[in-house]
Amino acid sequence: MGLKAYIGFSLLLIVVIGITAFGIEGGNYEVKFFDFSLNLPVVAWVLLPMIVLFVLSLLHLIFYGSVNYFKNRAYLKDEETILESLKTFLLQKEEKNRLSTNGFKTVFNILSQLKLDVKDNTFTSSSEELNKIVSNIKDIKAGKFVSEKEIKLDSNSELAKQNLINKINEQADYSLDILKRSEQYPEEVVKIAFFNVLENKAMTTIKKVYENVKLDKEMAYKLFLKDSENIEFGFTKDELLKIIKPLNYSKKEFITLAKLYKEVLSPDRILELFETLSEENEEALDAYLYILCELEMIDSVRDILSGHDKNELVAFRALIDLKEAGKQYSLDNISYNN
């Protein structure tokens, strides 16, 4: 029974009983208590307990009705909050506990310890905003760039990083912007942007931005590949030295570099480059000797070998012995171990 119906039926009952009581006894009745006396109509004495009970029961209903109203309101508000929290968790953002009901607090605490993700199958819910967020996340995971206007991501999240990588892959010019401000982005993102620029931009453009990037060996090698394919616009000796020196190449890596450039650089340029490298880094000596052998500068090789112990640089000594025996071999034809 609703509150309005309860009030209506209660008042109707009071009126009916009052009329009935008045019809039976219309006189007065006096109540004395020590020096206090109260004289009221009989009908008033009949109705007074009913009215008091009605008022108290009405207050009781209003109180507990208010309590239930605020509980339900808190429940509905927490239901909305937990839905917003789901969106926040999916977007990999930090979320604070803003819940008031114990049940939803428990759900929130569990969710906050889990990593929520979306499945590949169709997602539907009663929340259009949640449906849109899930759709955008699926697009990002599929390699599509989603505009910042469409989805608000925490810039430090993996999802934001993936979306940034998607943008780099879709927009080559944006990769240049990343390299110009490389210190503001994670190394992984900068690396992908760098490879994107190498693939899509001319060497003249690359030379304007490569110094903004801290190159690792993989990045440097791909840069050298690009340089070797565009040697007319390529690096000078000093530029190459500046790139190579911080990389701490091994003997094998210097040999690989020598093989890369031996066909594209003039003999004078490649000799000058690797001579300088070998003077500054002993690990580059093998590569310098390799270049000398490739250019058939055997006397220069002998001069260098004469300054080292016979147990050192064995591969080159073997190559010289083979040449002296009339066998035409290159270092690539014999076993070479560092």
Tab-separated table of C-alpha atoms in Angstrom:
chain	number	residue	atom	x	y	z
A	1	MET	CA	0.000	0.000	0.000
A	2	GLY	CA	1.313	3.427	-0.946
A	3	LEU	CA	1.708	6.292	1.504
A	4	LYS	CA	-1.110	8.285	-0.085
A	5	ALA	CA	-3.502	5.337	0.102
A	6	TYR	CA	-2.510	4.671	3.718
A	7	ILE	CA	-3.197	8.298	4.676
A	8	GLY	CA	-6.502	8.310	2.798
A	9	PHE	CA	-7.821	5.065	4.262
A	10	SER	CA	-6.599	6.007	7.766
A	11	LEU	CA	-8.384	9.369	7.689
A	12	LEU	CA	-11.488	7.704	6.310
A	13	LEU	CA	-11.391	5.159	9.150
A	14	ILE	CA	-10.953	7.946	11.724
A	15	VAL	CA	-13.930	9.837	10.304
A	16	VAL	CA	-16.143	6.736	10.210
A	17	ILE	CA	-15.277	5.749	13.779
A	18	GLY	CA	-15.713	9.365	14.911
A	19	ILE	CA	-19.203	9.573	13.382
A	20	THR	CA	-20.131	6.181	14.806
A	21	ALA	CA	-18.867	7.096	18.288
A	22	PHE	CA	-20.639	10.431	18.194
A	23	GLY	CA	-23.864	8.683	17.219
A	24	ILE	CA	-23.612	6.293	20.120
A	25	GLU	CA	-22.518	8.724	22.803
A	26	GLY	CA	-22.524	12.484	22.272
A	27	GLY	CA	-21.739	13.496	25.835
A	28	ASN	CA	-18.487	14.482	27.538
A	29	TYR	CA	-16.102	12.554	29.715
A	30	GLU	CA	-13.748	14.056	32.297
A	31	VAL	CA	-10.372	12.630	33.222
A	32	LYS	CA	-8.724	13.727	36.501
A	33	PHE	CA	-5.103	13.244	37.445
A	34	PHE	CA	-4.185	14.787	40.783
A	35	ASP	CA	-4.984	18.472	40.341
A	36	PHE	CA	-5.194	18.209	36.560
A	37	SER	CA	-8.521	17.509	34.860
A	38	LEU	CA	-9.502	17.294	31.209
A	39	ASN	CA	-13.089	17.267	30.007
A	40	LEU	CA	-13.584	16.264	26.375
A	41	PRO	CA	-16.372	14.809	24.266
A	42	VAL	CA	-16.491	11.031	24.304
A	43	VAL	CA	-15.841	10.951	20.575
A	44	ALA	CA	-12.578	12.866	21.145
A	45	TRP	CA	-11.446	10.277	23.713
A	46	VAL	CA	-12.226	7.520	21.183
A	47	LEU	CA	-10.407	9.213	18.301
A	48	LEU	CA	-7.413	10.560	20.234
A	49	PRO	CA	-5.491	7.214	20.454
A	50	MET	CA	-6.255	6.552	16.800
A	51	ILE	CA	-4.947	9.961	15.767
A	52	VAL	CA	-1.780	9.550	17.882
A	53	LEU	CA	-1.226	6.075	16.384
A	54	PHE	CA	-1.877	7.468	12.907
A	55	VAL	CA	0.632	10.310	13.387
A	56	LEU	CA	3.309	8.001	14.832
A	57	SER	CA	2.836	5.407	12.096
A	58	LEU	CA	2.925	8.179	9.496
A	59	LEU	CA	6.203	9.475	10.945
A	60	HIS	CA	7.546	5.910	10.974
A	61	LEU	CA	6.641	5.416	7.310
A	62	ILE	CA	8.093	8.779	6.318
A	63	PHE	CA	11.367	8.077	8.185
A	64	TYR	CA	11.972	4.617	6.761
A	65	GLY	CA	10.684	5.728	3.375
A	66	SER	CA	13.294	8.483	3.399
A	67	VAL	CA	15.981	6.005	4.452
A	68	ASN	CA	15.047	3.671	1.598
A	69	TYR	CA	14.867	6.585	-0.828
A	70	PHE	CA	18.408	7.691	-0.035
A	71	LYS	CA	19.630	4.077	-0.131
A	72	ASN	CA	18.080	3.581	-3.550
A	73	ARG	CA	19.433	6.912	-4.692
A	74	ALA	CA	22.933	5.928	-3.521
A	75	TYR	CA	22.546	2.549	-5.253
A	76	LEU	CA	21.513	4.156	-8.547
A	77	LYS	CA	24.296	6.730	-8.279
A	78	ASP	CA	26.851	3.980	-7.582
A	79	GLU	CA	25.491	2.021	-10.529
A	80	GLU	CA	26.229	5.010	-12.761
A	81	THR	CA	29.642	5.467	-11.099
A	82	ILE	CA	30.645	1.817	-11.623
A	83	LEU	CA	29.696	2.162	-15.294
A	84	GLU	CA	31.917	5.239	-15.547
A	85	SER	CA	34.655	3.285	-13.758
A	86	LEU	CA	34.382	0.513	-16.362
A	87	LYS	CA	34.966	3.107	-19.075
A	88	THR	CA	37.933	4.480	-17.148
A	89	PHE	CA	39.471	1.040	-16.627
A	90	LEU	CA	39.064	0.190	-20.325
A	91	LEU	CA	40.818	3.454	-21.214
A	92	GLN	CA	43.643	2.483	-18.815
A	93	LYS	CA	43.198	5.563	-16.644
A	94	GLU	CA	43.575	5.863	-12.881
A	95	GLU	CA	40.247	5.802	-11.085
A	96	LYS	CA	39.465	6.740	-7.474
A	97	ASN	CA	36.843	5.013	-5.350
A	98	ARG	CA	33.859	7.375	-5.284
A	99	LEU	CA	31.284	4.787	-4.203
A	100	SER	CA	29.078	4.778	-1.125
A	101	THR	CA	27.458	1.311	-1.072
A	102	ASN	CA	29.433	-1.658	0.221
A	103	GLY	CA	28.474	-3.977	-2.622
A	104	PHE	CA	29.696	-1.658	-5.346
A	105	LYS	CA	32.818	-0.825	-3.330
A	106	THR	CA	33.663	-4.532	-3.365
A	107	VAL	CA	33.087	-4.725	-7.123
A	108	PHE	CA	35.253	-1.638	-7.661
A	109	ASN	CA	38.103	-3.029	-5.543
A	110	ILE	CA	38.069	-6.239	-7.584
A	111	LEU	CA	37.969	-4.409	-10.923
A	112	SER	CA	40.799	-2.089	-9.906
A	113	GLN	CA	43.084	-5.124	-9.488
A	114	LEU	CA	42.269	-6.568	-12.926
A	115	LYS	CA	43.334	-5.591	-16.417
A	116	LEU	CA	40.206	-5.146	-18.495
A	117	ASP	CA	40.347	-5.802	-22.213
A	118	VAL	CA	37.872	-6.161	-25.068
A	119	LYS	CA	37.226	-9.300	-27.069
A	120	ASP	CA	37.113	-9.477	-30.842
A	121	ASN	CA	33.465	-10.483	-30.967
A	122	THR	CA	30.578	-8.017	-31.084
A	123	PHE	CA	30.052	-5.947	-27.944
A	124	THR	CA	26.669	-4.495	-26.983
A	125	SER	CA	25.387	-2.767	-23.873
A	126	SER	CA	22.672	-0.311	-22.906
A	127	SER	CA	25.306	2.460	-22.742
A	128	GLU	CA	25.992	4.014	-26.142
A	129	GLU	CA	29.066	5.754	-24.767
A	130	LEU	CA	30.505	2.439	-23.522
A	131	ASN	CA	29.744	0.819	-26.890
A	132	LYS	CA	31.613	3.637	-28.644
A	133	ILE	CA	34.627	3.343	-26.304
A	134	VAL	CA	34.866	-0.414	-26.912
A	135	SER	CA	34.575	0.138	-30.677
A	136	ASN	CA	37.385	2.716	-30.587
A	137	ILE	CA	39.612	0.414	-28.514
A	138	LYS	CA	39.053	-2.380	-31.044
A	139	ASP	CA	40.059	0.002	-33.852
A	140	ILE	CA	43.258	0.952	-32.021
A	141	LYS	CA	44.168	-2.680	-31.427
A	142	ALA	CA	43.494	-3.363	-35.117
A	143	GLY	CA	46.112	-0.772	-36.071
A	144	LYS	CA	43.829	2.167	-36.820
A	145	PHE	CA	44.446	5.658	-35.496
A	146	VAL	CA	41.553	7.084	-33.478
A	147	SER	CA	41.433	10.857	-33.119
A	148	GLU	CA	41.905	12.355	-29.666
A	149	LYS	CA	38.492	13.976	-30.173
A	150	GLU	CA	36.913	10.528	-30.356
A	151	ILE	CA	38.604	8.962	-27.345
A	152	LYS	CA	40.321	10.480	-24.322
A	153	LEU	CA	43.323	8.383	-23.312
A	154	ASP	CA	45.891	8.645	-20.541
A	155	SER	CA	49.037	9.735	-22.380
A	156	ASN	CA	51.125	7.281	-20.322
A	157	SER	CA	48.965	4.230	-21.068
A	158	GLU	CA	49.837	1.380	-23.424
A	159	LEU	CA	46.637	2.107	-25.330
A	160	ALA	CA	47.700	5.700	-25.954
A	161	LYS	CA	51.143	4.497	-27.053
A	162	GLN	CA	49.573	2.036	-29.520
A	163	ASN	CA	47.283	4.758	-30.872
A	164	LEU	CA	50.298	7.030	-31.327
A	165	ILE	CA	52.123	4.262	-33.201
A	166	ASN	CA	49.050	3.820	-35.405
A	167	LYS	CA	49.139	7.523	-36.215
A	168	ILE	CA	52.830	7.299	-37.058
A	169	ASN	CA	52.193	4.380	-39.400
A	170	GLU	CA	49.330	6.183	-41.105
A	171	GLN	CA	50.938	9.625	-41.355
A	172	ALA	CA	54.568	9.727	-42.455
A	173	ASP	CA	54.764	13.482	-41.923
A	174	TYR	CA	53.718	13.060	-38.308
A	175	SER	CA	56.774	10.829	-37.819
A	176	LEU	CA	58.934	13.864	-38.575
A	177	ASP	CA	57.175	15.799	-35.829
A	178	ILE	CA	57.944	12.967	-33.398
A	179	LEU	CA	61.646	13.037	-34.292
A	180	LYS	CA	61.824	16.808	-33.913
A	181	ARG	CA	60.566	16.438	-30.327
A	182	SER	CA	61.919	12.966	-29.595
A	183	GLU	CA	62.668	13.711	-25.939
A	184	GLN	CA	58.927	13.974	-25.289
A	185	TYR	CA	58.122	10.438	-26.425
A	186	PRO	CA	58.970	6.862	-25.325
A	187	GLU	CA	61.954	5.249	-27.044
A	188	GLU	CA	59.754	2.618	-28.661
A	189	VAL	CA	57.602	5.294	-30.308
A	190	VAL	CA	60.634	7.280	-31.472
A	191	LYS	CA	62.164	4.143	-32.964
A	192	ILE	CA	59.058	3.329	-34.988
A	193	ALA	CA	58.817	6.939	-36.169
A	194	PHE	CA	62.482	6.826	-37.182
A	195	PHE	CA	61.997	3.655	-39.247
A	196	ASN	CA	58.915	5.213	-40.833
A	197	VAL	CA	60.902	8.279	-41.863
A	198	LEU	CA	63.706	6.106	-43.263
A	199	GLU	CA	61.199	4.237	-45.380
A	200	ASN	CA	59.189	7.177	-46.661
A	201	LYS	CA	61.438	10.236	-46.731
A	202	ALA	CA	64.440	11.311	-48.803
A	203	MET	CA	67.965	11.315	-47.417
A	204	THR	CA	68.047	15.103	-47.470
A	205	THR	CA	65.080	15.165	-45.085
A	206	ILE	CA	66.505	12.437	-42.867
A	207	LYS	CA	69.758	14.342	-42.415
A	208	LYS	CA	67.792	17.207	-40.885
A	209	VAL	CA	66.301	15.148	-38.057
A	210	TYR	CA	68.473	12.092	-37.325
A	211	GLU	CA	70.634	13.998	-34.814
A	212	ASN	CA	67.557	14.526	-32.617
A	213	VAL	CA	67.391	10.777	-32.021
A	214	LYS	CA	69.532	8.567	-29.800
A	215	LEU	CA	70.439	5.784	-32.211
A	216	ASP	CA	70.855	2.171	-31.189
A	217	LYS	CA	72.708	-0.328	-33.392
A	218	GLU	CA	69.595	-1.453	-35.257
A	219	MET	CA	68.528	2.114	-36.005
A	220	ALA	CA	72.045	3.077	-37.077
A	221	TYR	CA	72.383	0.080	-39.406
A	222	LYS	CA	69.116	0.885	-41.171
A	223	LEU	CA	70.266	4.489	-41.427
A	224	PHE	CA	73.522	3.317	-43.012
A	225	LEU	CA	71.526	1.152	-45.440
A	226	LYS	CA	69.514	4.203	-46.462
A	227	ASP	CA	72.720	6.196	-46.768
A	228	SER	CA	74.391	3.546	-48.932
A	229	GLU	CA	71.413	3.586	-51.303
A	230	ASN	CA	71.542	7.390	-51.628
A	231	ILE	CA	75.274	7.992	-51.484
A	232	GLU	CA	75.169	11.145	-53.618
A	233	PHE	CA	73.213	12.837	-50.800
A	234	GLY	CA	74.777	10.722	-48.060
A	235	PHE	CA	76.847	11.326	-44.984
A	236	THR	CA	80.304	12.800	-44.921
A	237	LYS	CA	83.153	11.014	-43.157
A	238	ASP	CA	82.775	13.214	-40.081
A	239	GLU	CA	79.031	12.563	-39.927
A	240	LEU	CA	79.593	8.812	-40.149
A	241	LEU	CA	82.249	8.924	-37.440
A	242	LYS	CA	79.922	10.900	-35.179
A	243	ILE	CA	77.202	8.254	-35.579
A	244	ILE	CA	79.487	5.215	-35.249
A	245	LYS	CA	81.623	6.160	-32.257
A	246	PRO	CA	78.921	5.986	-29.531
A	247	LEU	CA	77.680	2.577	-30.729
A	248	ASN	CA	80.561	0.468	-29.330
A	249	TYR	CA	80.678	-1.819	-32.335
A	250	SER	CA	82.327	-5.222	-32.109
A	251	LYS	CA	84.840	-6.479	-34.681
A	252	LYS	CA	82.087	-8.351	-36.487
A	253	GLU	CA	79.856	-5.291	-36.608
A	254	PHE	CA	82.675	-3.163	-38.039
A	255	ILE	CA	83.220	-5.845	-40.695
A	256	THR	CA	79.492	-5.742	-41.526
A	257	LEU	CA	79.697	-1.973	-41.886
A	258	ALA	CA	82.736	-2.274	-44.143
A	259	LYS	CA	80.921	-4.744	-46.374
A	260	LEU	CA	77.958	-2.396	-46.580
A	261	TYR	CA	79.991	0.589	-47.770
A	262	LYS	CA	82.734	-1.072	-49.818
A	263	GLU	CA	80.675	-1.007	-53.041
A	264	VAL	CA	79.320	2.525	-52.728
A	265	LEU	CA	82.128	4.617	-51.297
A	266	SER	CA	85.152	5.503	-53.368
A	267	PRO	CA	88.405	3.707	-52.352
A	268	ASP	CA	89.837	6.900	-50.917
A	269	ARG	CA	86.745	7.660	-48.844
A	270	ILE	CA	86.313	4.190	-47.401
A	271	LEU	CA	90.032	3.861	-46.645
A	272	GLU	CA	90.065	7.192	-44.885
A	273	LEU	CA	86.947	6.293	-42.881
A	274	PHE	CA	88.147	2.926	-41.607
A	275	GLU	CA	91.692	4.072	-41.048
A	276	THR	CA	90.365	6.750	-38.718
A	277	LEU	CA	88.061	4.254	-37.009
A	278	SER	CA	90.908	1.763	-36.496
A	279	GLU	CA	93.128	4.469	-35.003
A	280	GLU	CA	90.439	5.385	-32.480
A	281	ASN	CA	89.033	1.923	-31.801
A	282	GLU	CA	91.055	-1.292	-31.913
A	283	GLU	CA	87.893	-3.269	-32.664
A	284	ALA	CA	87.777	-1.584	-36.102
A	285	LEU	CA	91.232	-2.837	-37.147
A	286	ASP	CA	89.866	-6.039	-38.703
A	287	ALA	CA	87.452	-4.000	-40.793
A	288	TYR	CA	90.273	-1.721	-41.952
A	289	LEU	CA	92.381	-4.754	-42.941
A	290	TYR	CA	89.349	-6.192	-44.715
A	291	ILE	CA	89.047	-3.035	-46.803
A	292	LEU	CA	92.780	-3.098	-47.595
A	293	CYS	CA	92.468	-6.713	-48.733
A	294	GLU	CA	89.459	-5.930	-50.889
A	295	LEU	CA	91.410	-3.113	-52.544
A	296	GLU	CA	94.382	-5.463	-53.043
A	297	MET	CA	96.614	-3.238	-50.907
A	298	ILE	CA	98.595	-6.246	-49.710
A	299	ASP	CA	101.740	-4.335	-48.777
A	300	SER	CA	99.745	-2.145	-46.406
A	301	VAL	CA	98.241	-5.273	-44.864
A	302	ARG	CA	101.720	-6.768	-44.361
A	303	ASP	CA	102.934	-3.565	-42.698
A	304	ILE	CA	100.089	-3.687	-40.183
A	305	LEU	CA	100.478	-7.418	-39.545
A	306	SER	CA	104.189	-6.981	-38.902
A	307	GLY	CA	103.356	-4.856	-35.888
A	308	HIS	CA	101.265	-7.599	-34.251
A	309	ASP	CA	101.976	-10.982	-32.730
A	310	LYS	CA	101.805	-13.978	-35.096
A	311	ASN	CA	98.894	-15.392	-33.102
A	312	GLU	CA	96.838	-12.284	-33.849
A	313	LEU	CA	94.863	-11.482	-36.993
A	314	VAL	CA	95.276	-15.080	-38.167
A	315	ALA	CA	92.624	-14.874	-40.880
A	316	PHE	CA	94.459	-12.045	-42.623
A	317	ARG	CA	97.815	-13.824	-42.344
A	318	ALA	CA	96.210	-16.879	-43.948
A	319	LEU	CA	94.813	-14.718	-46.723
A	320	ILE	CA	98.243	-13.233	-47.432
A	321	ASP	CA	99.802	-16.719	-47.503
A	322	LEU	CA	97.158	-17.885	-49.966
A	323	LYS	CA	97.774	-14.923	-52.236
A	324	GLU	CA	101.511	-15.503	-52.138
A	325	ALA	CA	100.827	-19.120	-53.139
A	326	GLY	CA	98.882	-17.895	-56.150
A	327	LYS	CA	95.476	-18.691	-54.669
A	328	GLN	CA	92.962	-15.952	-55.278
A	329	TYR	CA	90.733	-15.805	-52.227
A	330	SER	CA	89.020	-12.963	-50.437
A	331	LEU	CA	88.251	-12.780	-46.750
A	332	ASP	CA	84.628	-13.693	-47.565
A	333	ASN	CA	85.821	-17.030	-49.013
A	334	ILE	CA	87.582	-18.254	-45.898
A	335	SER	CA	86.400	-18.951	-42.382
A	336	TYR	CA	86.611	-15.811	-40.282
A	337	ASN	CA	86.141	-15.865	-36.528
A	338	ASN	CA	86.439	-12.931	-34.153
